Tab-separated table of C-alpha atoms and ligand atoms in Angstrom:
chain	number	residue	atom	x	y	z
A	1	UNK	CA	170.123	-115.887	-26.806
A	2	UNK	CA	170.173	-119.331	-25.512
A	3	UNK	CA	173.335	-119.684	-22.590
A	4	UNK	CA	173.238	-123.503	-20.943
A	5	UNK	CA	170.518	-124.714	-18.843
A	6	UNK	CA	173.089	-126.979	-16.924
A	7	UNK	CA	170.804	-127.601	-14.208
A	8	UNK	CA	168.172	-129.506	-17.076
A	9	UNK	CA	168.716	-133.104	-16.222
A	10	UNK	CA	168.138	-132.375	-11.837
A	11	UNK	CA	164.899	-130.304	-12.880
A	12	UNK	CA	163.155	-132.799	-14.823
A	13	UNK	CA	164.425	-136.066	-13.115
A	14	UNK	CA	165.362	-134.848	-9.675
A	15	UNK	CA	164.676	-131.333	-8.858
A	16	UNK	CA	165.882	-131.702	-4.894
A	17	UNK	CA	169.101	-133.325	-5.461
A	18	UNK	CA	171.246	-134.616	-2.327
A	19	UNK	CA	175.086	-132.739	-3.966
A	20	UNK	CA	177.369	-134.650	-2.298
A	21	UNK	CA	180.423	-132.862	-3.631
A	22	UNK	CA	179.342	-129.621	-2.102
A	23	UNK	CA	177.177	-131.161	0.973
A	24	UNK	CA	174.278	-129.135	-0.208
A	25	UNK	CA	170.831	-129.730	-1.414
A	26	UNK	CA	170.553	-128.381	-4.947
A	27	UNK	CA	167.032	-127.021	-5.661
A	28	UNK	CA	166.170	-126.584	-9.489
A	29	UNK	CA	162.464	-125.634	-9.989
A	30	UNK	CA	161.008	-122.258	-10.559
A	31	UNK	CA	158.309	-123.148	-7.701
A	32	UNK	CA	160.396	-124.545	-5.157
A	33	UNK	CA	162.920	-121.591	-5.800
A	34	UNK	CA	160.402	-119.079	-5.233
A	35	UNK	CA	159.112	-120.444	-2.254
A	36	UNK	CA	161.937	-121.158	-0.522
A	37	UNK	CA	163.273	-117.648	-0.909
A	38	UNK	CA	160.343	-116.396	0.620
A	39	UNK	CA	160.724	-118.641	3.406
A	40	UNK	CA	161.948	-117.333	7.112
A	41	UNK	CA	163.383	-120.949	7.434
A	42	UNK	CA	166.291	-120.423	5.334
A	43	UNK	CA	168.442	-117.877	6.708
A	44	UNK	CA	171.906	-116.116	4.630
A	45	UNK	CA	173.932	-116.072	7.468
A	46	UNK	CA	176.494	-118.900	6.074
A	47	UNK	CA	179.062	-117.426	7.487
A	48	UNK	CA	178.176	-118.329	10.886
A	49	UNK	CA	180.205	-117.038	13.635
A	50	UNK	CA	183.540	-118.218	11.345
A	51	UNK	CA	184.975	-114.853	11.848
A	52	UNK	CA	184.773	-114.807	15.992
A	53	UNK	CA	187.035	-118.035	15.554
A	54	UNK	CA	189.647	-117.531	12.835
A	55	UNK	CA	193.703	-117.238	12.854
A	56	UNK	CA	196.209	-114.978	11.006
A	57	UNK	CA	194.837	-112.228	13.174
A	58	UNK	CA	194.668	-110.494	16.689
A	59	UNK	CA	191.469	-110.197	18.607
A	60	UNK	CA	191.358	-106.160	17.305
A	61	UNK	CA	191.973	-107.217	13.812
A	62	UNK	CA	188.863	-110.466	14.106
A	63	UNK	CA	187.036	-107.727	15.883
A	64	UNK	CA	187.427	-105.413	12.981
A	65	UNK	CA	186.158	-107.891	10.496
A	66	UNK	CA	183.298	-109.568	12.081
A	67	UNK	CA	181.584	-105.500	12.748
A	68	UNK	CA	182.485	-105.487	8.654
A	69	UNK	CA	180.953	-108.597	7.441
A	70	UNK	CA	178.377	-108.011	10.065
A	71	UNK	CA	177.133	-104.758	7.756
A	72	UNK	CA	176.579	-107.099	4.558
A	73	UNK	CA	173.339	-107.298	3.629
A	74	UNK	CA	173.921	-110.726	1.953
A	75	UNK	CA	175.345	-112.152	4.952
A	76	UNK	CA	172.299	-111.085	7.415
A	77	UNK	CA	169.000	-111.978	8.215
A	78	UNK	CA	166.212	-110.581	10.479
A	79	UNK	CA	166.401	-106.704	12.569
A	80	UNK	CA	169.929	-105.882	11.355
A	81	UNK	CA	169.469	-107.349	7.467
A	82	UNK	CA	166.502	-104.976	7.915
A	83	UNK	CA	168.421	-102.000	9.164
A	84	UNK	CA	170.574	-102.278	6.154
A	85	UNK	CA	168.258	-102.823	3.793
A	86	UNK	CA	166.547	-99.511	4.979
A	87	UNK	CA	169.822	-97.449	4.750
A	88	UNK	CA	170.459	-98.786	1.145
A	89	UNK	CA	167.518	-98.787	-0.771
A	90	UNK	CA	166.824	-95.109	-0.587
A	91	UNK	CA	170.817	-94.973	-2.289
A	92	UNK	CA	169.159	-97.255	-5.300
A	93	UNK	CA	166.090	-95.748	-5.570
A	94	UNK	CA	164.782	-95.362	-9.259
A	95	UNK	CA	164.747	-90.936	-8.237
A	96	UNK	CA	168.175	-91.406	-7.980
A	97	UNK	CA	168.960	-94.249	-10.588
A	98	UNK	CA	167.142	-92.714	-13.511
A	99	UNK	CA	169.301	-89.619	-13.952
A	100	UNK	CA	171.897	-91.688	-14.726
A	101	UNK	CA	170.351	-93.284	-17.781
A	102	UNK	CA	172.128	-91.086	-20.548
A	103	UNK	CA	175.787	-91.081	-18.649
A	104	UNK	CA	175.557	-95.078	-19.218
A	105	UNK	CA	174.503	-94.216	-22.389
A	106	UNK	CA	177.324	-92.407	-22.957
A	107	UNK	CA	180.169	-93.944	-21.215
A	108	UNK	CA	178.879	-97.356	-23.285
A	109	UNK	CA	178.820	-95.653	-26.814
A	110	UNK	CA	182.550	-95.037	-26.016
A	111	UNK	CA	183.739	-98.393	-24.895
A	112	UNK	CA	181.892	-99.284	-27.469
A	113	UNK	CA	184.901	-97.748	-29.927
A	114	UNK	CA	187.303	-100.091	-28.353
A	115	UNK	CA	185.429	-103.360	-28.529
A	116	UNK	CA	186.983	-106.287	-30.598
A	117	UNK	CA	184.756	-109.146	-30.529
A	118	UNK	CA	187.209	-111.842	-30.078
A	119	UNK	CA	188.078	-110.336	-26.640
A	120	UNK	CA	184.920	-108.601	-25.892
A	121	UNK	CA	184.407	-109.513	-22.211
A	122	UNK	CA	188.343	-107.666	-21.731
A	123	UNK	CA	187.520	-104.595	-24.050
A	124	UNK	CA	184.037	-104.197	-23.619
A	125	UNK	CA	182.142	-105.723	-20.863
A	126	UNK	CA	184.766	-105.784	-17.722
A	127	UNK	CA	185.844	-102.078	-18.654
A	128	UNK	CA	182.695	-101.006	-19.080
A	129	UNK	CA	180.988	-102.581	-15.865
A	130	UNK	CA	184.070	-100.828	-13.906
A	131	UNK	CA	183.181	-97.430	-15.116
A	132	UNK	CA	179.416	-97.977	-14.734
A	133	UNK	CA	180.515	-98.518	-11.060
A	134	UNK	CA	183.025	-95.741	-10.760
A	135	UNK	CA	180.693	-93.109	-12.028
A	136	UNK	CA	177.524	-93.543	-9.633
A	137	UNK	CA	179.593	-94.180	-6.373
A	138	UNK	CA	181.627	-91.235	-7.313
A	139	UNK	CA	185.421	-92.874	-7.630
A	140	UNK	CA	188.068	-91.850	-10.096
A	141	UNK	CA	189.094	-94.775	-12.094
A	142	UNK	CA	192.427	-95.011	-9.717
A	143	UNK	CA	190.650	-95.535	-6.789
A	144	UNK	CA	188.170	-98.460	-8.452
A	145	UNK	CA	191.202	-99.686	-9.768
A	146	UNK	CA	192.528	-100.650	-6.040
A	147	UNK	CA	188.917	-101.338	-4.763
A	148	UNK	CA	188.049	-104.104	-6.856
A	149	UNK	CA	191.282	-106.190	-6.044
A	150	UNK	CA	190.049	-105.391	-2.266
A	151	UNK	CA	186.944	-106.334	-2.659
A	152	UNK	CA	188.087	-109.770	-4.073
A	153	UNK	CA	190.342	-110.259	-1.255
A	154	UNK	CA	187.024	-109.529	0.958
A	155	UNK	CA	184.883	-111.789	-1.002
A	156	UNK	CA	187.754	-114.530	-1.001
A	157	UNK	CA	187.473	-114.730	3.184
A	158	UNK	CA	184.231	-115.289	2.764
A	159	UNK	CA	184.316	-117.857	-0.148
A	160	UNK	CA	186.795	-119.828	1.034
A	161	UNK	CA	185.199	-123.379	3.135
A	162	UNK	CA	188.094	-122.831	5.086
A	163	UNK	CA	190.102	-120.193	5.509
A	164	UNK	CA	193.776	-119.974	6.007
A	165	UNK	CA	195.592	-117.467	7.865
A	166	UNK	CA	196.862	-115.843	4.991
A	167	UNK	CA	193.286	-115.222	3.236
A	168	UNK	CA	192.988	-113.491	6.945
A	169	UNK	CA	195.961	-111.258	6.526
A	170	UNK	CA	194.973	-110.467	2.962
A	171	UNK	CA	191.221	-109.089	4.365
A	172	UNK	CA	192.221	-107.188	7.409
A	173	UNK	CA	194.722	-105.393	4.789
A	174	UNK	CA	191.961	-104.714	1.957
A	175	UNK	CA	189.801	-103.772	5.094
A	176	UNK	CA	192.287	-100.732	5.617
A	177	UNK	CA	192.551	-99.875	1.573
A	178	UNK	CA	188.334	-99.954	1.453
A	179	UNK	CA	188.065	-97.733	4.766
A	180	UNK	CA	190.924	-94.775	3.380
A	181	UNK	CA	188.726	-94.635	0.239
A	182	UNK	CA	185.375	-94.649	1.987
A	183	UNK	CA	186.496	-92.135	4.243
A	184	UNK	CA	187.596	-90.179	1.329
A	185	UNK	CA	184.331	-90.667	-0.498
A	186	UNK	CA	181.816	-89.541	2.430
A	187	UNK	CA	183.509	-85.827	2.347
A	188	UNK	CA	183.553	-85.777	-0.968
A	189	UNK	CA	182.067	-82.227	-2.597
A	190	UNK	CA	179.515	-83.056	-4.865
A	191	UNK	CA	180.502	-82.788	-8.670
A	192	UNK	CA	179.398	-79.496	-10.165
A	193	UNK	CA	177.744	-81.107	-13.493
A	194	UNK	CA	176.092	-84.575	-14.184
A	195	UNK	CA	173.831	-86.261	-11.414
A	196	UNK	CA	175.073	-86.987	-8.099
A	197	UNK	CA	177.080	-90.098	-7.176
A	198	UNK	CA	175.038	-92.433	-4.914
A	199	UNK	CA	177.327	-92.296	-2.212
A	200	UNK	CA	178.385	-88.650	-2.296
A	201	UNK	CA	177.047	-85.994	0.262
A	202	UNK	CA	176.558	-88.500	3.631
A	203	UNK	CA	174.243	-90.618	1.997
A	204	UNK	CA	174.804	-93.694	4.270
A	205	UNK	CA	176.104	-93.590	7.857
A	206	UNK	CA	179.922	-93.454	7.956
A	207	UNK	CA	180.252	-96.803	9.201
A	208	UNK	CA	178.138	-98.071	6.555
A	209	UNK	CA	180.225	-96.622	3.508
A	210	UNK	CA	183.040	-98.908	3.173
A	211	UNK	CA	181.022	-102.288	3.765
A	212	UNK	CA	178.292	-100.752	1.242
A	213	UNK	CA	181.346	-99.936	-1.076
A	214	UNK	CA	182.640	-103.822	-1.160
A	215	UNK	CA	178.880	-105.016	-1.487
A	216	UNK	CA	178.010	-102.988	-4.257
A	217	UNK	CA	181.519	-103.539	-5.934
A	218	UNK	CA	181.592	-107.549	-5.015
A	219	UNK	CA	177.941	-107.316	-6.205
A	220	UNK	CA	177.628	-105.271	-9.334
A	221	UNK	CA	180.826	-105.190	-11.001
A	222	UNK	CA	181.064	-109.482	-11.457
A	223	UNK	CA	177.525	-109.649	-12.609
A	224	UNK	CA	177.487	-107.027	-15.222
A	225	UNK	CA	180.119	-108.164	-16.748
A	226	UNK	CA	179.488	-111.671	-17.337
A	227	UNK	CA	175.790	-110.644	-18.060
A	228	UNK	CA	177.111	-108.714	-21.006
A	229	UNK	CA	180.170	-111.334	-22.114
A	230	UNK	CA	177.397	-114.343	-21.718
A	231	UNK	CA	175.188	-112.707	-23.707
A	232	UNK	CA	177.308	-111.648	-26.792
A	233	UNK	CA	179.141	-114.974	-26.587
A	234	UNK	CA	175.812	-117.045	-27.251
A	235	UNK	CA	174.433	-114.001	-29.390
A	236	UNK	CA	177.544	-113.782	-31.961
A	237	UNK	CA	176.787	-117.602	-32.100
A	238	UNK	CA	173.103	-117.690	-32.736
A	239	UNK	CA	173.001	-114.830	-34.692
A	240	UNK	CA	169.555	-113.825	-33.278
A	241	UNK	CA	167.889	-110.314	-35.362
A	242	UNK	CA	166.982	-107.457	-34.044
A	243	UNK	CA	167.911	-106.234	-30.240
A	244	UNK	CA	166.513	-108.749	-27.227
A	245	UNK	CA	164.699	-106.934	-24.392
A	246	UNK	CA	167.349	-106.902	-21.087
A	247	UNK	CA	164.964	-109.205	-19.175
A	248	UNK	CA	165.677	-111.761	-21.762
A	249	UNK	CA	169.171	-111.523	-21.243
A	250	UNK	CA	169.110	-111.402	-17.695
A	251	UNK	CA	166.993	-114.546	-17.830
A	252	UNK	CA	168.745	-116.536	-19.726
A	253	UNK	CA	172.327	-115.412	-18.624
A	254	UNK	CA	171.883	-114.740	-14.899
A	255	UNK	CA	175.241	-114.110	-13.778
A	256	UNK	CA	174.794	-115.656	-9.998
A	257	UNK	CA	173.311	-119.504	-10.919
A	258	UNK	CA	173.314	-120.296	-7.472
A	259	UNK	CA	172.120	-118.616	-4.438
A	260	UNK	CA	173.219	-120.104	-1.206
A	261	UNK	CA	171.162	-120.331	2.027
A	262	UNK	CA	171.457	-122.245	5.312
A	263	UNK	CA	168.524	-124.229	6.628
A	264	UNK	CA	167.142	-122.925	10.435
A	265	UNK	CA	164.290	-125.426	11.058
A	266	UNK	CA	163.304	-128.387	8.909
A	267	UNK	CA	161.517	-127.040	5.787
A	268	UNK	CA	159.703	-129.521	3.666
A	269	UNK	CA	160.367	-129.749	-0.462
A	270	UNK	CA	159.683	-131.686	-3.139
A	271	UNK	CA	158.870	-134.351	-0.748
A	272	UNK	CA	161.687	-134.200	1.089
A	273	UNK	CA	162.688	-132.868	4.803
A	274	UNK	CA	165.707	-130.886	4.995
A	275	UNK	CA	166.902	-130.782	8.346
A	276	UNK	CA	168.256	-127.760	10.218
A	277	UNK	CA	171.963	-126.828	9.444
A	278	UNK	CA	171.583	-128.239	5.570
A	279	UNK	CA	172.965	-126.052	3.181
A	280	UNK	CA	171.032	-125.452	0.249
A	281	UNK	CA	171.874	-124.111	-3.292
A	282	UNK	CA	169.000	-122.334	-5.082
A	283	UNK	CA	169.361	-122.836	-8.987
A	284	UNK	CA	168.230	-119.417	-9.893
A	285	UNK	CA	169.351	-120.100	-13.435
A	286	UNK	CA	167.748	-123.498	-13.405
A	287	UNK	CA	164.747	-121.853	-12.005
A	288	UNK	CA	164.322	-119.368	-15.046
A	289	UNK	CA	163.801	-122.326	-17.645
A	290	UNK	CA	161.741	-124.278	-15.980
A	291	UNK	CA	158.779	-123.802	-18.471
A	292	UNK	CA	154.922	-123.803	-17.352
A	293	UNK	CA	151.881	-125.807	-18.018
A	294	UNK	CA	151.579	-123.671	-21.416
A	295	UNK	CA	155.408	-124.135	-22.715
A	296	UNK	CA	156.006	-120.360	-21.785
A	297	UNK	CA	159.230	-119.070	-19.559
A	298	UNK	CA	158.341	-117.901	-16.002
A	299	UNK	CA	159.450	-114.381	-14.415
A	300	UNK	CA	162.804	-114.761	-14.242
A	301	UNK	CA	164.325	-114.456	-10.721
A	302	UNK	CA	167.834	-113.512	-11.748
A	303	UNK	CA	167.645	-110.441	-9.441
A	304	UNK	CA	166.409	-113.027	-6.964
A	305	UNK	CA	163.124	-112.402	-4.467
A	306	UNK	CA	161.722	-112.526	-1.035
A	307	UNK	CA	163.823	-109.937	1.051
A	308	UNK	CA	167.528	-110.268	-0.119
A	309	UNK	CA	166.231	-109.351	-3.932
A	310	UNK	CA	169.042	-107.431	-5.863
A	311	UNK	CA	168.456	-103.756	-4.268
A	312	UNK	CA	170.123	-102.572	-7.657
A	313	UNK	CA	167.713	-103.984	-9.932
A	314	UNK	CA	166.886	-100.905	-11.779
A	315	UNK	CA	170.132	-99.531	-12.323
A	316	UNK	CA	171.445	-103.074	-13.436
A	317	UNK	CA	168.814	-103.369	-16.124
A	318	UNK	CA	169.866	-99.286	-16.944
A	319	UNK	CA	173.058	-100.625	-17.440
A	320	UNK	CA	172.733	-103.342	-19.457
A	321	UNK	CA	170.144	-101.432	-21.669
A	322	UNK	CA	172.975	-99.206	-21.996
A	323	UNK	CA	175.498	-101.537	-22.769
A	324	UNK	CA	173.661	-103.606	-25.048
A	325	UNK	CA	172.031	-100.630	-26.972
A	326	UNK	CA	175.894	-99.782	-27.589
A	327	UNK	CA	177.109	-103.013	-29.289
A	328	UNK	CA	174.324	-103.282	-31.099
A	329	UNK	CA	172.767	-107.118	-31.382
B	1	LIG	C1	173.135	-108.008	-13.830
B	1	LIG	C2	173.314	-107.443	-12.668
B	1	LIG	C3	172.895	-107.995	-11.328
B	1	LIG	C4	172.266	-109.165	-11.006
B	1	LIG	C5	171.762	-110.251	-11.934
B	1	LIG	C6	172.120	-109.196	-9.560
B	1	LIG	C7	171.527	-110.236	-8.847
B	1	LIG	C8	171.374	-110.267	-7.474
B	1	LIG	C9	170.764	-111.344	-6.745
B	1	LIG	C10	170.257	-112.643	-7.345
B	1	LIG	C11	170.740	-111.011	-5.425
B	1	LIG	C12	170.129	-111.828	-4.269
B	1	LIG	C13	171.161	-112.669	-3.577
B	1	LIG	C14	170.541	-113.590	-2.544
B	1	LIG	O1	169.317	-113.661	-2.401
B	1	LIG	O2	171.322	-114.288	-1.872
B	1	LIG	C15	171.376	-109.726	-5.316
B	1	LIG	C16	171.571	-109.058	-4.129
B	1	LIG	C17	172.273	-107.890	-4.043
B	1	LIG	N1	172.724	-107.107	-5.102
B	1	LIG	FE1	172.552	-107.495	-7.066
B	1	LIG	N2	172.637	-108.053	-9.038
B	1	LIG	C18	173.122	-107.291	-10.086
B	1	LIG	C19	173.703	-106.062	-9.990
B	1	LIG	C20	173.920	-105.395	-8.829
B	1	LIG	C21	174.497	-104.082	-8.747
B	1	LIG	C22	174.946	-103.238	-9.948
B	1	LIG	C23	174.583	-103.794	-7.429
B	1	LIG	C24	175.063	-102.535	-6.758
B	1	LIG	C25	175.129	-101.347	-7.329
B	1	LIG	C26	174.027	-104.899	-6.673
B	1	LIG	C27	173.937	-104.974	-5.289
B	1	LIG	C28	173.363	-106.010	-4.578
B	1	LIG	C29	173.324	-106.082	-3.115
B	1	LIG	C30	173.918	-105.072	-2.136
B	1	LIG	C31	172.647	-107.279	-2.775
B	1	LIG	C32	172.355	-107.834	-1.372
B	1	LIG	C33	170.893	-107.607	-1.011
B	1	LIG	C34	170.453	-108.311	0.271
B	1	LIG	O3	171.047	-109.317	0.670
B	1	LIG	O4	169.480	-107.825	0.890
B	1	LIG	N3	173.623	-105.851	-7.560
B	1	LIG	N4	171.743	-109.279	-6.581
């Protein structure tokens, strides 16, 4: 279980690198990382006040969208990132996480019928993340089915370094698929066997449940997946024995390389100022093989730290126990 370190040659030779083709200072080692996650300087709101300013919409529709983004935990800092953070958490918790151990079990033992290596990441580790996602927010498989398509036309809004009217069209639209289902989902009777769904039974505020649902969709479903495909693509080619524990994986294959952050007031690294308004990219990936004094790995940060950390930590790792348990390597 190897994957690419393809951050190497900017950790050893130049681990705050000026990227010109993205305008963004590229941070690659474990210490710097850390730190500057940790750091109040840095702030996740890169998406600015983009939304109060963009076409393709009316001033109901921009309205709409900026209170939606404005409910995304990865897209907020300070009282209201806080707010969030204190309505999701208790979803995630491991009291609510661990009774879905043996479902993922289960539901991975059966895709696990259907896998053919040469296409495992379409008939094993995509189908799979999907119904790891369906079952603990409580969807049929219909309903993720049109959700994930949303969510990418959500995502894509944000993405994009500038967006056209048409990605604005496209994300009031998916904003009206997400609410239906989230409205759907927050009267939903709680299923009569099996542990409850995470979002079932008013869980979160109503206003909460369809931005949670694209967050935990945008952020769980893309991450799994290529987790598990990264993984058996470099372990069918190294052949490694025996099963490799999931923080292994996750270190070596982290599935988001680079964490983005805007600078608020000058922060000093690696000798270097970076003045307010820089973008920066944290190498997470970069970070997690960046080797100490005594040749051995550091804690990986895949789930990331400080207080944006992956709220889903421990039912990620359940699921990747799960689903690597099931194939087998
Ligand atoms: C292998 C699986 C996963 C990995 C490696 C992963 C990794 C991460 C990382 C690195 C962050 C921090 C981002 C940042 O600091 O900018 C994060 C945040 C987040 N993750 Fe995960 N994640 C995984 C699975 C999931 C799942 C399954 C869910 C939902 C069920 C989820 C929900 C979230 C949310 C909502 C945030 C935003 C937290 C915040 O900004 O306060 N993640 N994740």
């Amino acid at each position: 279980v190897t994957g690419a370190d393809r951050f190497g040659r900017y950790r050893e030779g130049d681990p705050v690198h000026r990227h010109a083709a993205s305008d963004a200072w590229l941070i690659t080692r474990h210490r710097d990382v850390t730190d500057l996650l940790a750091d109040p300087r840095l702030v996740s709101a890169t998406l600015g006040d983009r939304v109060a300013t963009l076409a393709g919409t009316t001033p109901a529709g921009r309205a709409e969208l900026a209170a939606f983004y404005g409910c995304w935990l990865s897209l907020t800092d300070g009282p209201v990132h806080r707010q969030l953070r204190r309505a999701l958490v208790p979803v995630l918790a491991p009291s609510k996480v661990a009774p879905w151990a043996p479902v993922l079990h289960a539901l991975a033992a059966d895709q696990a019928r259907s896998v053919r290596p040469d296409r495992f990441a379409d008939t094993f580790a995509r189908p799979y993340a999907a119904r790891v996602l369906a079952a603990v927010l409580g969807l049929t498989a219909a309903e993720f089915a049109v959700l994930l398509p949303a969510t990418g036309r959500l995502l894509r809004l944000v993405g994009a370094a500038t967006p056209t009217a048409g990605h604005v069209r496209e994300a009031v639209d998916a904003l009206g698929v997400v609410g239906g289902i989230g409205d759907r989902l927050a009267d939903r009777a709680p299923p009569t066997d099996g542990p409850v769904p995470l979002l079932h039974g008013g869980a979160l505020r109503p206003e909460l449940v369809a931005p949670v649902l694209v967050q935990v969709i945008g952020g769980g479903y893309d991450p799994l997946a290529r987790c598990l495909a990264s993984w058996a693509r470099d372990s069918s080619a190294h052949a490694p024995a025996g099963p490799v524990p999931v923080d292994e994986v996750l270190r070596l294959h982290p599935p988001f390389e680079l964490l983005p952050r805007l600078v608020a007031d000058t922060v000093r690294v690696g000798g270097r100022d970076l003045a307010p308004g820089s973008r920066v990219l944290l190498a997470i990936g970069s970070a997690n093989r960046d080797l100490d004094a005594a040749g051995r790995p550091p804690a990986h940060v895949s789930f990331g730290a400080g207080r944006h950390r992956c709220p889903a930590a421990g039912l990620a790792r359940t699921a990747l126990a799960a689903g690597t348990a099931a194939i087998g390597r």
